Coordinates of C-alpha atoms in Angstrom, one line a residue:
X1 CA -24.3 -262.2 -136.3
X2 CA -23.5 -264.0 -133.4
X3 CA -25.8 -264.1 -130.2
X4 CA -23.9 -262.8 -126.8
X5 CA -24.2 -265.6 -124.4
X6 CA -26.3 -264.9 -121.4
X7 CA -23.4 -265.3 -119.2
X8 CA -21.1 -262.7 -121.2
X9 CA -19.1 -260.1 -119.4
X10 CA -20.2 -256.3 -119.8
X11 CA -18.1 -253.5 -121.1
X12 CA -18.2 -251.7 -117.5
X13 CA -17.0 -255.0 -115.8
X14 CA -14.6 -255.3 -118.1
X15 CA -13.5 -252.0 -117.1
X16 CA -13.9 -252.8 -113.3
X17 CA -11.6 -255.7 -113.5
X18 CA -8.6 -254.2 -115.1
X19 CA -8.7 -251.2 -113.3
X20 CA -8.8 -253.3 -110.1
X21 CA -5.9 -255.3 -111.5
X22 CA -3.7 -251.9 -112.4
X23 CA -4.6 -250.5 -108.9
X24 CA -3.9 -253.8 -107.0
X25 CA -0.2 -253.0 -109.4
X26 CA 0.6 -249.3 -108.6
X27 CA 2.7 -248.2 -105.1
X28 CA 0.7 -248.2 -102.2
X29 CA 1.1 -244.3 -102.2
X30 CA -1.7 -244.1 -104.8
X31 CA -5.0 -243.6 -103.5
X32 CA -7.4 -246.1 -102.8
X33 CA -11.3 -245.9 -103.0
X34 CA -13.1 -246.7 -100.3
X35 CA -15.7 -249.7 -100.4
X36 CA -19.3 -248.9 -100.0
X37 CA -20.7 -250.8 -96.9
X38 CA -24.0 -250.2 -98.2
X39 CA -23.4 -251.2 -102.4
X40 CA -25.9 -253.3 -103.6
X41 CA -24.0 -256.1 -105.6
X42 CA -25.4 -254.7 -109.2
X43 CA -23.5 -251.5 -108.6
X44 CA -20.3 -252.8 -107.9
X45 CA -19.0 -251.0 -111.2
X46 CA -17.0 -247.8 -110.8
X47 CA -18.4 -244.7 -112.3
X48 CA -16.1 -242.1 -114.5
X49 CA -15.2 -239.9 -111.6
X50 CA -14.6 -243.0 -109.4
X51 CA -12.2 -244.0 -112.5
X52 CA -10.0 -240.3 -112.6
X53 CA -9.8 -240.4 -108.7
X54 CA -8.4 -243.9 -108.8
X55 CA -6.2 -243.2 -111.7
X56 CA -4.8 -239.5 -110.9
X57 CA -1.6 -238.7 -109.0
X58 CA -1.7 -238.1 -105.1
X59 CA -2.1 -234.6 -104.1
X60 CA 1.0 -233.2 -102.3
X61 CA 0.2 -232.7 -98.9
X62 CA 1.5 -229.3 -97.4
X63 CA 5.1 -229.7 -95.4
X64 CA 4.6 -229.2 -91.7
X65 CA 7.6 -226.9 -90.0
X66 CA 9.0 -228.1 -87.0
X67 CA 10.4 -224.8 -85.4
X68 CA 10.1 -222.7 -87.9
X69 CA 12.9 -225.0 -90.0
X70 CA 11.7 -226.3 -93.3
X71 CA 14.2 -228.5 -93.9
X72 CA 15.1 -230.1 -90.8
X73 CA 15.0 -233.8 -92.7
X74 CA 17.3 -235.0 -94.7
X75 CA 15.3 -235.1 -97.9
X76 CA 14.8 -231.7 -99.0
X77 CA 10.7 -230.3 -99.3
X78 CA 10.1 -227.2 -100.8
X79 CA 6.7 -225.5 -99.1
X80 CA 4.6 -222.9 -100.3
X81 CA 4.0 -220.6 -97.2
X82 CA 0.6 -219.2 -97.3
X83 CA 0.4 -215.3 -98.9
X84 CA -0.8 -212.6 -96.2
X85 CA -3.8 -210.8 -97.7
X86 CA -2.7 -207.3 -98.2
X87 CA -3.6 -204.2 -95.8
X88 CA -6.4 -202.0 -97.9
X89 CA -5.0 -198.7 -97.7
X90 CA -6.5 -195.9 -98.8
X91 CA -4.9 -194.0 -102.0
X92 CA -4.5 -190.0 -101.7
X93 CA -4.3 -188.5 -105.2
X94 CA -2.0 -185.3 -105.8
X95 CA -5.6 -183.4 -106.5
X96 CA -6.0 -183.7 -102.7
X97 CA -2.7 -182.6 -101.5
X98 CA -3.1 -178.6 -100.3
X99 CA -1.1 -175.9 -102.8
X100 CA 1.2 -175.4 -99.6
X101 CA 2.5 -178.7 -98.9
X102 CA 2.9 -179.2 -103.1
X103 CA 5.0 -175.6 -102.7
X104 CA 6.9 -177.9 -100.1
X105 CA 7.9 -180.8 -102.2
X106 CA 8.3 -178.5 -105.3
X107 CA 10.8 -176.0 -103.2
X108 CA 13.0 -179.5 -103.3
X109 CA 13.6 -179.4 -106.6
X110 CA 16.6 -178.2 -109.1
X111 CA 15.5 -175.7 -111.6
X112 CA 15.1 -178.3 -114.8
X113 CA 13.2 -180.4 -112.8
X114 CA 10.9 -177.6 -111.0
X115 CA 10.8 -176.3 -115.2
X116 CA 9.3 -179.7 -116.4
X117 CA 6.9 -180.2 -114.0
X118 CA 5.6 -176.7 -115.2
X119 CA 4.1 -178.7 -118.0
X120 CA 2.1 -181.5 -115.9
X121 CA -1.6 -179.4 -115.6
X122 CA -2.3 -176.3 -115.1
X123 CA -2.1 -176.1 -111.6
X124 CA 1.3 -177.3 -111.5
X125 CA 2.5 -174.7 -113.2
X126 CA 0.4 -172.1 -111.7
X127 CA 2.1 -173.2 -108.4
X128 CA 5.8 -174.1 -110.1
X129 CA 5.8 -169.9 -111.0
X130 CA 4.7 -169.3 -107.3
X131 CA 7.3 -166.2 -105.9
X132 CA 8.2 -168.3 -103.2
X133 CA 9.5 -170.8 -104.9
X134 CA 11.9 -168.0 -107.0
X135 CA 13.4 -165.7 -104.5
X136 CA 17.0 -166.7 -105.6
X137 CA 18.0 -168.1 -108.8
X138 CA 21.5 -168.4 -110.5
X139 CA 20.6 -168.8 -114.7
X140 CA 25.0 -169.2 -115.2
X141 CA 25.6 -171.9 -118.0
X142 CA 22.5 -171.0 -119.9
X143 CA 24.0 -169.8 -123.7
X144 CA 21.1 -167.0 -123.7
X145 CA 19.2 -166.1 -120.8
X146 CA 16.6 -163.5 -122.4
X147 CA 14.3 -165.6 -122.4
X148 CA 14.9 -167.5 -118.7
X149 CA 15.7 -163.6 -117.5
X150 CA 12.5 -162.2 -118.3
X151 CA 10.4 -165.0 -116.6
X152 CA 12.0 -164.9 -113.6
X153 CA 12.1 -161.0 -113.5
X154 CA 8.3 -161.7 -113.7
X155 CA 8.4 -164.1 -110.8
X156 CA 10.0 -161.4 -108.7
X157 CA 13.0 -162.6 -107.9
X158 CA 15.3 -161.4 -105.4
X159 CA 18.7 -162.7 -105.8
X160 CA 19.8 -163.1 -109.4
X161 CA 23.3 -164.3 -110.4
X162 CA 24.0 -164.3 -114.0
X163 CA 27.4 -163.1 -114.7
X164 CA 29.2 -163.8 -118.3
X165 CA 26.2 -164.5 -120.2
X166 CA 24.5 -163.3 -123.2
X167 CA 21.3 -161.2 -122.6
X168 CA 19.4 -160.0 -125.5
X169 CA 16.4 -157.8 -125.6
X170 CA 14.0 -158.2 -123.0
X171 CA 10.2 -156.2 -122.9
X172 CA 9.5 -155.4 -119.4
X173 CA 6.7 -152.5 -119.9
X174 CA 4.4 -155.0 -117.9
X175 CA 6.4 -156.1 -114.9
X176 CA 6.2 -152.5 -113.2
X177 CA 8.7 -152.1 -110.2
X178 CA 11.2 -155.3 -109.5
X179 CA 11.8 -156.9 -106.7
X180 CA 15.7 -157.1 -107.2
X181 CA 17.8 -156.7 -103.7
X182 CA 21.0 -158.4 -105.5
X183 CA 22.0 -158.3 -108.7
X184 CA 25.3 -159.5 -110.5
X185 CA 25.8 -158.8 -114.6
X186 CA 29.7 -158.9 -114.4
X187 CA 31.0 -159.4 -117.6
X188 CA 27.9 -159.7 -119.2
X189 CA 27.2 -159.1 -122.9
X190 CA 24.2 -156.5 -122.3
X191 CA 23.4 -153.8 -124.8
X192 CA 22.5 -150.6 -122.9
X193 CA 19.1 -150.0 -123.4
X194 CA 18.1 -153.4 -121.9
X195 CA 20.3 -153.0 -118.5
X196 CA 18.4 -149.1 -118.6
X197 CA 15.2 -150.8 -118.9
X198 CA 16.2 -153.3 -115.3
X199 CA 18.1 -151.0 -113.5
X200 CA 15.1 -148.6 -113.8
X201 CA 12.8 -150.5 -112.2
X202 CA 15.0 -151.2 -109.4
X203 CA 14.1 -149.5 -105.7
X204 CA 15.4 -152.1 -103.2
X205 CA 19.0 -153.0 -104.8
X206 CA 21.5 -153.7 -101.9
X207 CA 24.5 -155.5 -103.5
X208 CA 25.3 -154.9 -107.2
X209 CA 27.9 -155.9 -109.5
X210 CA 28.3 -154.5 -112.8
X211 CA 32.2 -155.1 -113.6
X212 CA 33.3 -154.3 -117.3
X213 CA 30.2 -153.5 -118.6
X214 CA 29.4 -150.2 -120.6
X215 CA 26.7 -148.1 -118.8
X216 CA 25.6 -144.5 -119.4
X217 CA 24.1 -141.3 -117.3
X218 CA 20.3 -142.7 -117.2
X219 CA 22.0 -146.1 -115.8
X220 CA 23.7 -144.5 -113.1
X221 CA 21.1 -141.8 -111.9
X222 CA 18.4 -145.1 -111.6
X223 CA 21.1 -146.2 -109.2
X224 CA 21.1 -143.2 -107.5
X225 CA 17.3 -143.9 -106.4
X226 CA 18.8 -147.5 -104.9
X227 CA 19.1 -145.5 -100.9
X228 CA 19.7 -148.8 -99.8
X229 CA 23.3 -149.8 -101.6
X230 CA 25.6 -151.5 -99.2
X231 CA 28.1 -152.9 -102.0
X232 CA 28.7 -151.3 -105.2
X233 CA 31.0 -153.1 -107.8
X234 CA 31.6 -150.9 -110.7
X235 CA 35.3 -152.2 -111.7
X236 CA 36.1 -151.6 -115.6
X237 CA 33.0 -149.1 -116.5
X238 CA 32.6 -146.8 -118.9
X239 CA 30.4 -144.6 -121.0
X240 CA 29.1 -141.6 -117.9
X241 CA 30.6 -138.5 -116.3
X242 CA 31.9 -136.9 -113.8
X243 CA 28.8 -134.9 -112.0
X244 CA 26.4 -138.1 -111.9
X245 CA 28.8 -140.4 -110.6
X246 CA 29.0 -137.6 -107.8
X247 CA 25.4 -137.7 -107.2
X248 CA 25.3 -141.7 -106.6
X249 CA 27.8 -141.1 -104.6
X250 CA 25.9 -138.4 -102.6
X251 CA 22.6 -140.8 -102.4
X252 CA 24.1 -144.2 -101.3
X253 CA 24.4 -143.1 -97.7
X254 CA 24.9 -146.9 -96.6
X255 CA 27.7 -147.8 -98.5
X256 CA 29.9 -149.7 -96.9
X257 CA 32.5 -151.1 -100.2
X258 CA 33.0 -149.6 -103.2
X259 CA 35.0 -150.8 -106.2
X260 CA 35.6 -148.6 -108.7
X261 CA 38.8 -149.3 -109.9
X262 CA 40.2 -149.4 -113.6
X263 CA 37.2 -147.3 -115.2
X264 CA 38.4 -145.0 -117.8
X265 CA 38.1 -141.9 -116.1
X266 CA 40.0 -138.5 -116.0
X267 CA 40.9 -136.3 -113.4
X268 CA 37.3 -134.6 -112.6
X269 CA 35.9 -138.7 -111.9
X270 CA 38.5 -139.1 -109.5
X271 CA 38.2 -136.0 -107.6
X272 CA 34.5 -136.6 -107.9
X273 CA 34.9 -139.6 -106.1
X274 CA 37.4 -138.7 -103.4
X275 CA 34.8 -135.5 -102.8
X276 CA 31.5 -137.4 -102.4
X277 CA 32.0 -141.4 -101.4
X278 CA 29.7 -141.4 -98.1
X279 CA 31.8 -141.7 -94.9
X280 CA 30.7 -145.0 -94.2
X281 CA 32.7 -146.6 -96.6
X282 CA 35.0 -149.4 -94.6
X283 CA 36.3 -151.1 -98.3
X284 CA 37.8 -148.9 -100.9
X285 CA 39.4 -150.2 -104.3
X286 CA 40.7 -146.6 -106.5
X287 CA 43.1 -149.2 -108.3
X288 CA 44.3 -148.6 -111.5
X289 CA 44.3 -144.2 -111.8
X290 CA 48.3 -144.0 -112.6
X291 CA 47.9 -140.5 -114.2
X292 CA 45.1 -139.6 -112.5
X293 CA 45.2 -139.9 -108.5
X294 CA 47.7 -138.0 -106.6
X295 CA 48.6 -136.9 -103.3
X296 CA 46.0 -134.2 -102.8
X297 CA 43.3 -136.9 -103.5
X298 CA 44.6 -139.1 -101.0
X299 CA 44.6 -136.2 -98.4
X300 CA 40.8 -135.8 -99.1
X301 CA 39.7 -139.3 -99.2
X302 CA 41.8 -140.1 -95.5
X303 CA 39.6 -137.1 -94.3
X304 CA 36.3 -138.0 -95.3
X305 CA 36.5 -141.6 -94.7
X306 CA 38.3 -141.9 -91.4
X307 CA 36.9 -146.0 -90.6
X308 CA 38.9 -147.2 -93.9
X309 CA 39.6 -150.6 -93.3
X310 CA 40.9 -151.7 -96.5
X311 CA 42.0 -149.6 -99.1
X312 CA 44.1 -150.5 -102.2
X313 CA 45.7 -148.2 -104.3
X314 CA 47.7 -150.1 -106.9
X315 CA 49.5 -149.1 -110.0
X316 CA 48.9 -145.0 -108.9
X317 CA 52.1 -143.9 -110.7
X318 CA 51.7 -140.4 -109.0
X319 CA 52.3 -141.8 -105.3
X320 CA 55.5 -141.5 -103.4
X321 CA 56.5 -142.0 -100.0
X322 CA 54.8 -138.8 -98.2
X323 CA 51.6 -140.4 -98.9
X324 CA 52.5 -143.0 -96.4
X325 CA 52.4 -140.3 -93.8
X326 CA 48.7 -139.3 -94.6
X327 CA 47.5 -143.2 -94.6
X328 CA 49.0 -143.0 -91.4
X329 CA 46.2 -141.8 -90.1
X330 CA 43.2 -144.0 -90.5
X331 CA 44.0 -145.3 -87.4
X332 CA 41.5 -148.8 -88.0
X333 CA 43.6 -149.5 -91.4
X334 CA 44.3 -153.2 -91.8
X335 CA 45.0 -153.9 -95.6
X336 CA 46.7 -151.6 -97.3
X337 CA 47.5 -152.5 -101.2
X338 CA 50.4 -150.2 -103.0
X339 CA 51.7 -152.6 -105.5
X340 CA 53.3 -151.0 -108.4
X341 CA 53.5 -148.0 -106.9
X342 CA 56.8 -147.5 -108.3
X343 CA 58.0 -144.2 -107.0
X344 CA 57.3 -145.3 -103.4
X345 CA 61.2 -146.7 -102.8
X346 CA 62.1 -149.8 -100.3
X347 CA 63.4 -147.7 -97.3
X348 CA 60.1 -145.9 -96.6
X349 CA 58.4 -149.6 -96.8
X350 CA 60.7 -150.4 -93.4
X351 CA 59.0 -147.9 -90.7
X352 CA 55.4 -149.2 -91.9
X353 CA 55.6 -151.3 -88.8
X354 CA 55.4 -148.3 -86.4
X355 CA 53.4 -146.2 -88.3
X356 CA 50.8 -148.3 -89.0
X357 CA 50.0 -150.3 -85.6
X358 CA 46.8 -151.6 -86.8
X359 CA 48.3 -152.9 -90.1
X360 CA 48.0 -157.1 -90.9
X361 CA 48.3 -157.3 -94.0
X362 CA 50.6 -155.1 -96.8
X363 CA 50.4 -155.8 -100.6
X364 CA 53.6 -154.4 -102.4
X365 CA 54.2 -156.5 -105.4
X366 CA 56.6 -155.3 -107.9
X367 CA 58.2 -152.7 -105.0
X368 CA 59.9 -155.8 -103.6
X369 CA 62.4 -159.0 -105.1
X370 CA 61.9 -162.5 -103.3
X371 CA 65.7 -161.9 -101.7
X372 CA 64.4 -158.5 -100.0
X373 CA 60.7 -159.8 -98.7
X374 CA 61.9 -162.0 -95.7
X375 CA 64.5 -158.8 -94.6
X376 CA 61.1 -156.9 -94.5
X377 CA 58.9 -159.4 -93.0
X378 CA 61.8 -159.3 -90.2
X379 CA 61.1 -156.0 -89.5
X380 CA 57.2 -156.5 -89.9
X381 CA 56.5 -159.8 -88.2
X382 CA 52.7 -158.9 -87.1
X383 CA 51.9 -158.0 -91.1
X384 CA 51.7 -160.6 -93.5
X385 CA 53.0 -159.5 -96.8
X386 CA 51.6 -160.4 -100.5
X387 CA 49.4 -162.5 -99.4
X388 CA 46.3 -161.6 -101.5
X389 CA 47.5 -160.9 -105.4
X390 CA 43.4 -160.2 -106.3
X391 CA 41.1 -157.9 -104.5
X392 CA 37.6 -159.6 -103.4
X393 CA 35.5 -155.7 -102.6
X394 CA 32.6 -155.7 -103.2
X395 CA 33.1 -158.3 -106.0
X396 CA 30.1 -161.3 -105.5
X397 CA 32.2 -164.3 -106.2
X398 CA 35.6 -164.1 -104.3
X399 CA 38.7 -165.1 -106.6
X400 CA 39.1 -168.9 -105.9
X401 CA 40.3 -172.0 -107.6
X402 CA 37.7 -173.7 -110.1
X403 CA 36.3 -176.5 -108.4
X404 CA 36.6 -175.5 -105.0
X405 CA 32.9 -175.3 -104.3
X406 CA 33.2 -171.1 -104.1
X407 CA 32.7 -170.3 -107.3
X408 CA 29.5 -170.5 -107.9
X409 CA 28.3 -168.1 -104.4
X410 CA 27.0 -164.8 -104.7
X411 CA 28.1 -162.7 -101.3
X412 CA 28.8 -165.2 -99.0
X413 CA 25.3 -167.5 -100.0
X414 CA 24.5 -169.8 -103.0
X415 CA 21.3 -169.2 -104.8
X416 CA 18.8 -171.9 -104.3
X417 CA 18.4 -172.3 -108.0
X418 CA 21.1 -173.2 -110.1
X419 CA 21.5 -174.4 -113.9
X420 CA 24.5 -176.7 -114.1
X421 CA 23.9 -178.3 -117.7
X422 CA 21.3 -176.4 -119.5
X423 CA 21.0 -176.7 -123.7
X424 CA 18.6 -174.6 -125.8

């Protein structure tokens, strides 16, 4: 081997000289180092972070906004703006939140919403069955509600609509006395021993619908210990006599409509009726007795119940025109309905004007052709004539087109809980 000369270059000035000659060749944006005043001439070399600053890229320096406009130049800078350190704001768990302003936020919610959060902990669902929060519930589009219906008969409900629904055996021996003040089964499939076991426990009932369901004696002398009844709908019933229907009659002293129209009754309901509905009756419907009701009937009724203000009595076969003389004289009558009343001829129909001063509004379909009803309406102009084909007394949901928002209100209010799509 070779000797190095004593005058040989070292590796690190080696080094030194071409990074000086590739830094003396790069854009005068790169960054220079600055000499040492102070260097002794031995350390002149550059050490290896001396080497990366020289040899690494220019930090970008932050754009300065003029005016709050980045991009007043014409060259277009992107900045970073600087990121505000967030607000610590102090968390409040659920756990922390008082059981009445949780009854608050759940009292917001539909029923299949208010039913799943039942399942969060344990004092959710203590609080979701909370009797406040089940005061009024409507269970319509549920395919069996024996289940739903015994719950909320549990959670003392007040207002319950389920009408046209399937209710199968229910076991109520533990809920004691209900807290029911409306109630509407029309139409409901309902064996008879379950609605004896509800209507039993009932005390409070106000407004009750029943329409075309099959009942029997024990139903009807529980709803003889209802005082309170202001509305009765008992349209299409079957299945009791003639003395207890008499004795409701006797007890509900506050009864203000009454339908009882179309039951299959005989002679001895009817008079029973006539002889013992409560004076303050205002809305009568005795529709639908064509062999049954007759003129004496119709003198008893006008004399017990003087502050009739509607009173229909279609499709009575056995009425003629003298009865119009004794409806003459409830002198408040304002709807009168004698529609099929065949044997009451189209002259008589004429001097309803004078006889009946108080009169707006005359049902009469079938007594009358389209060609004869504006001659009559001539004679009549302050009484509007078929207007009202259906009768609404005492009936919960008034007849209405589907879809007109009606349809789904229970005496003039909508229950607060609803089930609009529910699949079991």
């Amino acid at each position: 081997m070779e000797e190095v000369p004593q005058n040989s270059v070292s590796l690190f000035d080696l080094l030194r000289v071409q990074g000086s000659m590739f830094f003396n060749r790069s854009n005068s944006n790169k960054r220079k180092p600055k000499p040492l005043q102070d260097e002794d001439p031995e350390d002149e070399f550059m050490s290896p972070t001396e080497m990366n600053l020289c040899f690494s890229k220019e930090r970008k320096r932050p754009h300065i906004m003029e005016n709050d406009k980045e991009n007043d130049c014409s060259q277009f800078v992107l900045s970073k703006r600087s990121r505000r350190k967030k607000d610590c704001v102090q968390k409040i768990s659920w756990d922390q939140l008082p059981d009445e302003l949780l009854l608050r936020i759940l009292w917001c919610l539909p029923l299949q919403d208010l039913l799943r959060t039942a399942r969060v902990c344990q004092r959710w669902n203590r609080l979701v069955f909370d009797e406040s929060l089940w005061h009024s519930v409507d269970l319509v589009g549920m395919s069996s509600v024996g289940p739903a219906l015994q719950q909320v008969l549990k959670n003392k409900v007040r207002r319950l609509r389920c009408p046209r629904t399937f209710v199968g055996d229910l076991q109520l021996s533990e809920h004691g006395t209900l807290q029911l003040v409306q109630l509407d089964l029309s139409s409901s499939i309902i064996s008879t021993v379950t609605l004896e076991s509800i209507l039993s426990r009932c005390r409070q009932l106000e407004c009750l619908s029943l329409e075309g369901l099959k009942l029997s004696d024990p139903i009807i002398s529980s709803l003889a210990d209802n005082t309170s009844l202001v509305q009765l709908n008992l349209c299409g019933c079957s299945g009791f006599n003639a003395p207890v229907l008499g004795d409701l009659l006797k007890s509900c002293t506050r009864l203000e409509q009454l339908n009882i129209s179309w039951c299959i009754f005989d002679s001895d309901h009817v008079k029973s009726i006539v002889n013992h509905v409560s004076p303050s009756v205002t809305h009568l419907n005795l529709s639908g007795y064509r062999e049954t009701l007759n003129l004496d009937d119709v003198k008893v009724l006008v004399k017990r119940c003087p502050n009739l203000l509607t009173l229909d009595l279609n499709d009575s076969s056995l009425l003629m025109a003298d009865c119009l003389q004794v409806l003459a004289q409830l002198p408040r009558l304002q709807h009168l309905c004698l529609s099929r009343c065949y044997h009451i001829h189209l002259a008589a129909l004429t001097d309803m004007g004078t006889l009946f001063p108080s009169l707006r509004q005359l049902d009469i379909f079938g007594l009358v052709t389209d060609s004869h009803q504006p001659l009559l309406k001539k004679e009549m102009p302050h009484i509007n004539i078929n207007s009202q084909p259906f009768s609404n007394i005492s009936r919960p949901t008034p007849a209405c087109p589907v879809g007109g928002g009606r349809e789904r209100v229970m005496w003039d209010k909508a229950c607060r809980l609803s089930v609009k799509s529910w699949h079991y």
